[in-house]
Tab-separated table of C-alpha atoms in Angstrom:
chain	number	residue	atom	x	y	z
A	20	MET	CA	81.068	119.327	107.938
A	21	PRO	CA	84.518	117.889	108.218
A	22	VAL	CA	87.136	117.822	110.884
A	23	LEU	CA	90.182	118.394	110.359
A	24	SER	CA	92.878	116.003	112.281
A	25	ILE	CA	96.515	116.259	112.370
A	26	ASP	CA	96.521	112.300	112.854
A	27	ALA	CA	95.792	111.890	109.437
A	28	PRO	CA	97.248	113.917	106.641
A	29	GLN	CA	95.406	112.506	103.616
A	30	ALA	CA	92.101	113.294	105.437
A	31	GLN	CA	92.902	116.141	106.032
A	32	ARG	CA	94.278	117.210	102.286
A	33	VAL	CA	90.815	115.652	101.371
A	34	SER	CA	88.978	118.368	103.945
A	35	ASN	CA	91.069	120.904	102.928
A	36	THR	CA	90.855	120.481	99.273
A	37	LYS	CA	86.963	120.679	100.335
A	38	GLN	CA	86.779	123.445	101.975
A	39	ARG	CA	88.612	125.489	99.364
A	40	PHE	CA	85.376	124.376	97.187
A	41	GLU	CA	83.218	125.227	99.898
A	42	ALA	CA	85.112	128.933	100.026
A	43	LEU	CA	84.970	128.856	96.065
A	44	GLU	CA	81.296	128.436	95.952
A	45	ILE	CA	80.645	130.690	98.855
A	46	ALA	CA	82.589	133.951	97.254
A	47	GLY	CA	80.948	133.026	93.359
A	48	LEU	CA	77.326	133.141	95.185
A	49	CYS	CA	78.236	135.698	97.109
A	50	THR	CA	80.250	137.622	94.090
A	51	ALA	CA	77.195	137.027	91.971
A	52	ILE	CA	74.429	138.263	93.951
A	53	THR	CA	76.688	141.864	94.808
A	54	VAL	CA	76.606	141.920	90.864
A	55	ALA	CA	72.959	141.341	90.568
A	56	PHE	CA	71.977	144.271	93.199
A	57	ALA	CA	74.727	146.773	92.000
A	58	LEU	CA	72.951	146.289	88.330
A	59	GLN	CA	69.772	147.294	90.364
A	60	SER	CA	67.282	145.444	87.153
A	61	PRO	CA	64.495	143.605	88.269
A	62	LEU	CA	65.725	140.204	86.608
A	63	THR	CA	68.780	140.581	88.301
A	64	LEU	CA	67.269	141.000	91.538
A	65	ILE	CA	65.116	138.059	90.545
A	66	GLY	CA	67.986	136.210	89.927
A	67	GLY	CA	70.063	136.987	92.408
A	68	THR	CA	67.551	135.702	94.748
A	69	LEU	CA	66.817	132.839	92.720
A	70	LEU	CA	70.466	131.659	93.064
A	71	CYS	CA	70.636	132.490	96.803
A	72	LEU	CA	66.903	129.571	96.706
A	73	LEU	CA	69.250	127.050	94.437
A	74	PHE	CA	71.910	127.271	97.179
A	75	VAL	CA	69.683	126.643	100.257
A	76	PHE	CA	68.307	123.890	98.434
A	77	ARG	CA	71.605	122.067	97.691
A	78	TYR	CA	72.631	122.493	101.550
A	79	ARG	CA	68.968	122.576	102.991
A	80	HIS	CA	69.781	119.390	105.247
A	81	LEU	CA	71.485	122.549	107.133
A	82	LEU	CA	68.617	123.741	107.817
A	83	PRO	CA	66.853	123.838	111.695
A	84	LEU	CA	63.505	122.785	109.855
A	85	ARG	CA	61.832	121.524	113.207
A	86	SER	CA	58.933	123.357	114.955
A	87	GLY	CA	60.740	124.963	117.419
A	88	VAL	CA	62.292	127.404	115.355
A	89	THR	CA	60.212	127.290	112.256
A	90	THR	CA	56.928	128.158	114.179
A	91	PRO	CA	58.591	131.364	116.169
A	92	ALA	CA	59.819	132.174	112.312
A	93	LEU	CA	55.908	132.203	111.119
A	94	LEU	CA	55.003	134.121	113.582
A	95	VAL	CA	57.554	137.048	113.171
A	96	MET	CA	56.585	136.295	109.546
A	97	VAL	CA	53.178	137.813	110.879
A	98	LEU	CA	54.825	141.235	111.641
A	99	PHE	CA	55.768	141.937	108.317
A	100	SER	CA	52.111	141.510	106.756
A	101	PRO	CA	51.877	145.163	105.424
A	102	ALA	CA	53.455	143.800	102.405
A	103	PHE	CA	50.638	142.364	101.497
A	104	PHE	CA	48.387	145.610	100.811
A	105	LYS	CA	50.336	148.096	99.402
A	106	PRO	CA	48.907	148.783	96.158
A	107	GLY	CA	50.744	151.799	95.554
A	108	HIS	CA	53.787	149.830	95.555
A	109	GLY	CA	52.807	146.994	93.202
A	110	PHE	CA	54.314	143.555	93.266
A	111	SER	CA	57.637	144.898	95.345
A	112	PRO	CA	56.695	144.568	99.028
A	113	ILE	CA	55.664	140.800	98.114
A	114	PHE	CA	58.580	139.967	96.369
A	115	TYR	CA	60.934	141.476	98.914
A	116	LEU	CA	58.956	139.907	101.218
A	117	PHE	CA	60.020	136.563	99.960
A	118	SER	CA	63.033	138.277	99.126
A	119	THR	CA	64.413	138.406	103.060
A	120	VAL	CA	63.468	134.738	103.906
A	121	VAL	CA	65.565	134.034	101.437
A	122	THR	CA	68.349	135.987	102.162
A	123	PHE	CA	67.088	135.335	105.787
A	124	ALA	CA	68.510	131.234	104.851
A	125	THR	CA	71.129	132.027	103.078
A	126	ALA	CA	73.249	133.544	105.443
A	127	TYR	CA	72.396	130.488	108.090
A	128	VAL	CA	73.582	128.251	105.952
A	129	ILE	CA	76.298	129.968	104.623
A	130	THR	CA	77.613	130.458	108.623
A	131	ARG	CA	77.180	126.502	108.984
A	132	PHE	CA	80.504	126.004	107.201
A	133	SER	CA	83.990	126.039	109.376
A	134	ALA	CA	84.751	129.905	109.964
A	135	ARG	CA	87.980	129.372	108.321
A	136	THR	CA	86.038	128.209	105.026
A	137	ILE	CA	84.044	131.813	105.837
A	138	LEU	CA	87.088	133.594	106.031
A	139	PHE	CA	88.375	132.250	103.054
A	140	ALA	CA	85.169	132.546	100.756
A	141	ALA	CA	85.333	136.388	102.477
A	142	ASN	CA	88.548	137.277	101.419
A	143	ILE	CA	88.388	136.227	98.241
A	144	LEU	CA	84.851	137.892	98.021
A	145	TYR	CA	86.390	141.211	98.577
A	146	TRP	CA	89.624	141.281	96.968
A	147	SER	CA	87.968	140.390	93.794
A	148	LEU	CA	86.010	143.382	94.135
A	149	ALA	CA	88.451	145.433	94.884
A	150	VAL	CA	90.611	144.806	92.327
A	151	VAL	CA	87.779	145.262	89.874
A	152	VAL	CA	86.955	148.491	92.303
A	153	LEU	CA	90.781	149.267	91.536
A	154	ILE	CA	90.464	148.468	87.486
A	155	ILE	CA	87.202	150.939	87.586
A	156	LEU	CA	89.402	153.601	88.988
A	157	ALA	CA	92.143	153.474	86.969
A	158	VAL	CA	90.196	153.914	83.810
A	159	TYR	CA	87.918	156.656	84.569
A	160	TRP	CA	90.392	158.670	86.346
A	161	GLY	CA	90.253	161.716	86.605
A	162	SER	CA	86.554	162.311	86.123
A	163	PRO	CA	84.078	163.727	88.913
A	164	GLU	CA	82.380	160.998	89.939
A	165	PRO	CA	84.158	157.972	88.189
A	166	PHE	CA	81.785	155.173	90.208
A	167	GLY	CA	78.612	156.896	88.027
A	168	GLU	CA	80.698	156.146	84.966
A	169	VAL	CA	80.167	152.381	85.583
A	170	ILE	CA	76.252	151.195	85.404
A	171	GLU	CA	74.581	154.218	83.629
A	172	GLY	CA	72.083	156.386	85.992
A	173	ALA	CA	73.740	154.279	89.410
A	174	SER	CA	74.946	156.613	92.080
A	175	THR	CA	78.232	157.381	92.504
A	176	ASN	CA	77.526	156.336	96.242
A	177	GLY	CA	76.629	153.034	95.146
A	178	ILE	CA	79.814	150.925	94.449
A	179	PRO	CA	81.350	152.144	97.872
A	180	ALA	CA	78.720	151.654	100.017
A	181	TYR	CA	78.412	147.765	98.649
A	182	ILE	CA	82.563	147.552	99.729
A	183	ILE	CA	81.859	148.576	102.771
A	184	VAL	CA	78.865	146.050	103.491
A	185	ILE	CA	81.128	143.549	102.525
A	186	GLN	CA	84.054	144.814	104.346
A	187	LEU	CA	82.079	144.648	107.276
A	188	PHE	CA	81.499	141.079	106.994
A	189	LEU	CA	85.159	140.466	106.352
A	190	CYS	CA	85.955	142.470	109.470
A	191	THR	CA	83.348	140.133	111.568
A	192	ILE	CA	84.695	137.237	110.892
A	193	THR	CA	88.264	137.912	110.824
A	194	ASN	CA	87.463	138.170	114.264
A	195	VAL	CA	85.811	135.626	115.120
A	196	VAL	CA	89.024	133.216	113.622
A	197	ALA	CA	92.238	135.469	113.948
A	198	GLY	CA	91.081	137.251	117.098
A	199	ARG	CA	91.424	140.541	115.295
A	200	ALA	CA	90.334	143.396	112.965
A	201	PRO	CA	91.897	143.399	109.818
A	202	ILE	CA	93.954	146.476	108.866
A	203	LEU	CA	94.811	147.087	105.266
A	204	THR	CA	91.613	146.465	103.971
A	205	PRO	CA	89.621	148.401	105.762
A	206	ALA	CA	92.676	151.250	104.284
A	207	ILE	CA	91.652	150.401	100.726
A	208	THR	CA	88.263	150.713	101.690
A	209	PHE	CA	88.976	154.083	103.319
A	210	MET	CA	90.412	154.822	99.996
A	211	ILE	CA	87.603	153.909	97.583
A	212	ALA	CA	85.313	155.694	99.671
A	213	PHE	CA	87.479	159.128	99.260
A	214	TYR	CA	87.695	158.537	95.186
A	215	GLY	CA	83.849	157.523	95.263
A	216	ASN	CA	83.271	161.256	96.477
A	217	GLY	CA	80.720	160.777	98.879
A	218	ARG	CA	80.511	161.493	102.105
A	219	GLY	CA	78.879	158.287	104.007
A	220	SER	CA	80.844	155.778	102.530
A	221	LEU	CA	83.508	158.068	103.811
A	222	ILE	CA	82.372	158.522	107.159
A	223	VAL	CA	81.878	155.036	107.737
A	224	GLY	CA	84.910	154.039	106.192
A	225	ALA	CA	86.967	156.259	108.625
A	226	LEU	CA	85.381	155.171	111.484
A	227	LEU	CA	85.984	151.661	110.157
A	228	LEU	CA	89.226	152.182	109.620
A	229	LEU	CA	89.728	153.881	113.175
A	230	GLY	CA	87.806	151.452	114.964
A	231	SER	CA	90.314	148.129	113.637
A	232	LEU	CA	93.046	150.083	114.674
A	233	VAL	CA	91.676	150.525	118.457
A	234	ILE	CA	90.398	147.117	118.290
A	235	ASN	CA	93.974	146.050	117.546
A	236	LEU	CA	95.399	146.770	121.104
A	237	PHE	CA	92.840	144.605	122.948
A	238	PRO	CA	93.327	141.206	121.050
A	239	ARG	CA	92.325	138.000	122.072
A	240	LYS	CA	95.385	136.009	120.050
A	241	ILE	CA	97.554	138.879	118.916
A	242	PRO	CA	101.091	138.714	120.658
A	243	LEU	CA	102.316	141.950	122.538
A	244	PHE	CA	104.855	142.824	120.526
A	245	TYR	CA	102.575	143.345	117.353
A	246	ARG	CA	100.379	145.649	119.828
A	247	ALA	CA	102.848	147.362	121.015
A	248	THR	CA	103.821	148.389	117.305
A	249	LEU	CA	100.053	149.564	116.072
A	250	PHE	CA	99.891	151.661	119.064
A	251	ALA	CA	103.584	153.475	118.424
A	252	LEU	CA	102.121	153.373	114.715
A	253	SER	CA	98.423	154.719	115.452
A	254	ILE	CA	100.195	157.240	118.161
A	255	ALA	CA	102.283	158.201	114.737
A	256	VAL	CA	99.771	158.747	111.895
A	257	MET	CA	97.499	160.864	114.640
A	258	ALA	CA	100.389	163.369	115.444
A	259	VAL	CA	101.079	163.662	111.812
A	260	ILE	CA	97.005	164.297	111.450
A	261	ILE	CA	97.059	167.043	114.033
A	262	ILE	CA	99.910	168.536	112.941
A	263	ASN	CA	98.766	168.558	109.194
A	264	ALA	CA	94.959	168.860	109.857
A	265	ALA	CA	94.336	172.303	108.220
A	266	GLU	CA	95.659	170.353	105.041
A	267	ILE	CA	93.775	167.581	105.142
A	268	VAL	CA	90.399	169.270	105.801
A	269	ASP	CA	90.587	171.984	102.961
A	270	TYR	CA	91.876	168.464	101.024
A	271	LEU	CA	89.125	166.907	101.699
A	272	SER	CA	86.827	170.052	101.081
A	273	ARG	CA	87.954	170.709	98.197
A	274	PHE	CA	87.563	166.553	97.007
A	275	THR	CA	84.490	165.354	98.035
A	276	LYS	CA	80.932	165.991	99.263
A	277	LEU	CA	82.173	167.298	102.735
A	278	SER	CA	82.851	170.497	101.261
A	279	VAL	CA	78.808	171.268	101.560
A	280	GLY	CA	79.227	169.775	105.519
A	281	VAL	CA	78.261	166.349	106.824
A	282	THR	CA	74.498	167.373	106.546
A	283	ASP	CA	72.857	165.939	103.682
A	284	TYR	CA	69.902	168.345	102.820
A	285	ASN	CA	68.828	166.819	99.895
A	286	ARG	CA	67.895	163.206	101.573
A	287	ALA	CA	67.374	165.433	104.846
A	288	GLY	CA	64.069	166.964	102.436
A	289	ILE	CA	63.429	162.920	101.847
A	290	LEU	CA	63.196	162.195	105.230
A	291	GLU	CA	61.045	165.134	106.443
A	292	SER	CA	58.716	164.642	103.452
A	293	TYR	CA	58.382	160.871	104.279
A	294	LEU	CA	57.362	161.874	107.783
A	295	ALA	CA	54.590	164.293	107.082
A	296	LYS	CA	52.605	161.767	105.121
A	297	ILE	CA	52.436	159.639	108.717
A	298	ASN	CA	49.308	159.100	110.266
A	299	PRO	CA	48.241	156.963	113.377
A	300	VAL	CA	47.343	154.039	110.734
A	301	THR	CA	50.490	154.692	108.332
A	302	PHE	CA	52.837	154.607	111.626
A	303	PHE	CA	51.692	150.899	112.062
A	304	PHE	CA	51.734	150.201	108.321
A	305	GLY	CA	53.738	152.072	106.287
A	306	THR	CA	52.402	154.275	103.662
A	307	ASP	CA	53.780	154.894	99.379
A	308	TYR	CA	55.916	157.390	98.170
A	309	SER	CA	53.598	159.426	96.231
A	310	GLY	CA	54.084	163.551	96.489
A	311	THR	CA	57.364	163.263	97.941
A	312	PRO	CA	60.249	164.291	96.470
A	313	ILE	CA	60.769	160.145	96.547
A	314	ASP	CA	58.450	159.261	93.718
A	315	PHE	CA	58.869	162.854	91.320
A	316	LEU	CA	62.365	163.424	91.895
A	317	TYR	CA	64.212	160.008	92.616
A	318	GLU	CA	61.686	157.612	90.305
A	319	GLY	CA	61.106	155.969	93.666
A	320	ASN	CA	64.633	155.806	95.190
A	321	PRO	CA	64.220	156.569	98.581
A	322	HIS	CA	67.706	157.229	99.352
A	323	ILE	CA	67.428	155.827	103.201
A	324	SER	CA	66.997	152.171	103.399
A	325	TYR	CA	64.678	152.624	106.661
A	326	ILE	CA	62.305	154.815	105.016
A	327	ARG	CA	61.889	151.326	102.537
A	328	LEU	CA	61.957	149.431	105.280
A	329	HIS	CA	59.134	151.527	106.504
A	330	SER	CA	57.224	152.402	103.335
A	331	PHE	CA	56.882	148.400	102.756
A	332	PHE	CA	56.515	146.377	106.144
A	333	GLY	CA	55.676	148.942	108.273
A	334	ILE	CA	56.535	149.781	111.923
A	335	PHE	CA	57.770	146.272	113.778
A	336	PRO	CA	60.503	145.273	111.278
A	337	LEU	CA	61.612	149.055	111.433
A	338	LEU	CA	61.905	148.767	114.961
A	339	MET	CA	63.581	144.984	114.490
A	340	ALA	CA	66.002	146.515	112.392
A	341	ILE	CA	66.837	149.607	113.709
A	342	LEU	CA	67.297	147.795	117.074
A	343	SER	CA	68.852	144.562	116.009
A	344	PRO	CA	72.102	145.240	117.924
A	345	ALA	CA	70.404	145.169	120.942
A	346	ILE	CA	70.075	141.180	120.002
A	347	ILE	CA	74.391	140.510	120.823
A	348	PHE	CA	74.181	143.308	123.837
A	349	PHE	CA	72.093	141.498	125.905
A	350	ALA	CA	73.203	137.836	124.649
A	351	LYS	CA	75.543	135.490	126.681
A	352	GLY	CA	79.062	135.682	125.757
A	353	GLY	CA	82.487	137.627	126.587
A	354	TRP	CA	82.652	141.228	125.680
A	355	MET	CA	85.450	140.951	123.612
A	356	LEU	CA	83.662	138.940	121.470
A	357	LYS	CA	80.467	140.672	121.340
A	358	LEU	CA	82.018	144.268	121.372
A	359	PRO	CA	84.130	143.936	118.004
A	360	ILE	CA	80.799	142.651	115.673
A	361	LEU	CA	78.711	145.065	117.578
A	362	PHE	CA	80.584	147.823	116.528
A	363	PHE	CA	80.459	146.570	112.613
A	364	ILE	CA	76.939	145.670	113.103
A	365	CYS	CA	76.395	149.481	113.914
A	366	LEU	CA	78.464	150.771	111.294
A	367	ALA	CA	76.346	148.945	108.644
A	368	LEU	CA	73.400	150.366	110.150
A	369	LEU	CA	74.683	153.885	109.976
A	370	ARG	CA	76.078	153.358	106.267
A	371	ALA	CA	72.114	152.068	105.382
A	372	ALA	CA	70.730	155.539	107.164
A	373	SER	CA	71.899	157.714	103.628
A	374	GLU	CA	72.114	154.724	100.929
A	375	PRO	CA	69.327	151.596	100.408
A	376	ILE	CA	71.738	149.123	100.766
A	377	LEU	CA	69.880	147.148	103.166
A	378	PHE	CA	66.322	146.468	104.159
A	379	PRO	CA	65.570	144.766	102.067
A	380	THR	CA	68.073	143.693	99.630
A	381	LEU	CA	70.632	141.310	98.290
A	382	LEU	CA	72.963	142.187	100.608
A	383	ASP	CA	70.777	141.382	103.815
A	384	VAL	CA	72.698	138.059	103.784
A	385	PHE	CA	75.788	139.596	104.941
A	386	PHE	CA	73.832	141.355	107.761
A	387	PHE	CA	72.074	138.564	108.450
A	388	ALA	CA	75.289	136.334	108.369
A	389	MET	CA	77.199	139.104	110.830
A	390	PHE	CA	74.292	137.877	113.481
A	391	PHE	CA	75.129	133.848	112.962
A	392	ILE	CA	78.823	134.343	113.200
A	393	PHE	CA	78.337	135.946	116.350
A	394	PHE	CA	76.108	133.029	117.690
A	395	ARG	CA	78.051	130.529	116.172
A	396	ALA	CA	81.567	131.955	117.814
A	397	ARG	CA	79.946	131.859	121.098
A	398	GLU	CA	78.776	128.438	121.166
A	399	ALA	CA	82.462	127.210	120.418
A	400	ALA	CA	83.116	128.876	122.932
A	401	GLU	CA	81.187	127.660	125.260
A	402	VAL	CA	82.095	124.392	124.352
A	403	ARG	CA	85.846	124.652	125.063
A	404	HIS	CA	85.215	126.316	128.267
A	405	GLY	CA	81.949	123.888	128.991
């Protein structure tokens, strides 16, 4: 990657131009795969995977293709072998195994670019999609489920959930580059979640907004005046919420699915029916959806990422996903770097618990990238202090 130098203005301008082009390329790829996933068509899912594969091939020189990396990777792939023994799912598990490898490689390649290039790309991606979502809200204003009107048969929870995954990716790279969490974009994401009329996105959106405020009270690179101002504003907002708590609860109850409580009994029923099929063998290798509401009521949509992950690949990949925050928790590095990224990753895992947005999907690119961003930031910190 180019190294910027204040001693060479012309070279720096060339490098800046190249970085902008790279950012546009990354943002274009990420936008394409997000739309491909949102359309939920076999053709678009295959197309999105092929786009990622082409991107990886274009930048294949960035991949660490050496025995010290490829051998452990192949050993890990053995844990996904149940995908080849799933007649009840047809070819889907094998395709998604291939797609997972491709999205993992794509995330790695994306995070080999400079942090500022990734940040620029993430902002382009987020704001482009946010503008489209706000236009959708304006067009379908007054509809009880505006996002459900966009794609026939699509869940109204889908679009806010996709935006949250992208938002968490943006928060991660912003924290690494600027030493703080964004505030404006989480507020917009929360608004999108609110008008999306869903519980999961609304709860995660609220936690993200609150967490971003807290993270910015302890930044590494932000002046004390900014922190003091933010603290005062946070106290003021909390006071307003407390004073108007009854009205806020009533408003949320009338205009969102929180009116029926936090617990989603439909998804609880899905999980219960799937767990009822588990026996000592299928516990390790996963089982299909036959005889469950997933099959006869929801047309194969498990509504929970972890059910699909277990059904396709078995218990070991499921544990890898659920316990993935431990990778960062036990890694070397300062807690001022680790804690915010851990928070963002845990929110992604929480949102995946009630919507099949990850494991395995094209959006896994953003989830994997959050880990790679952490390790690149840690390496950069070690070099600075070495």
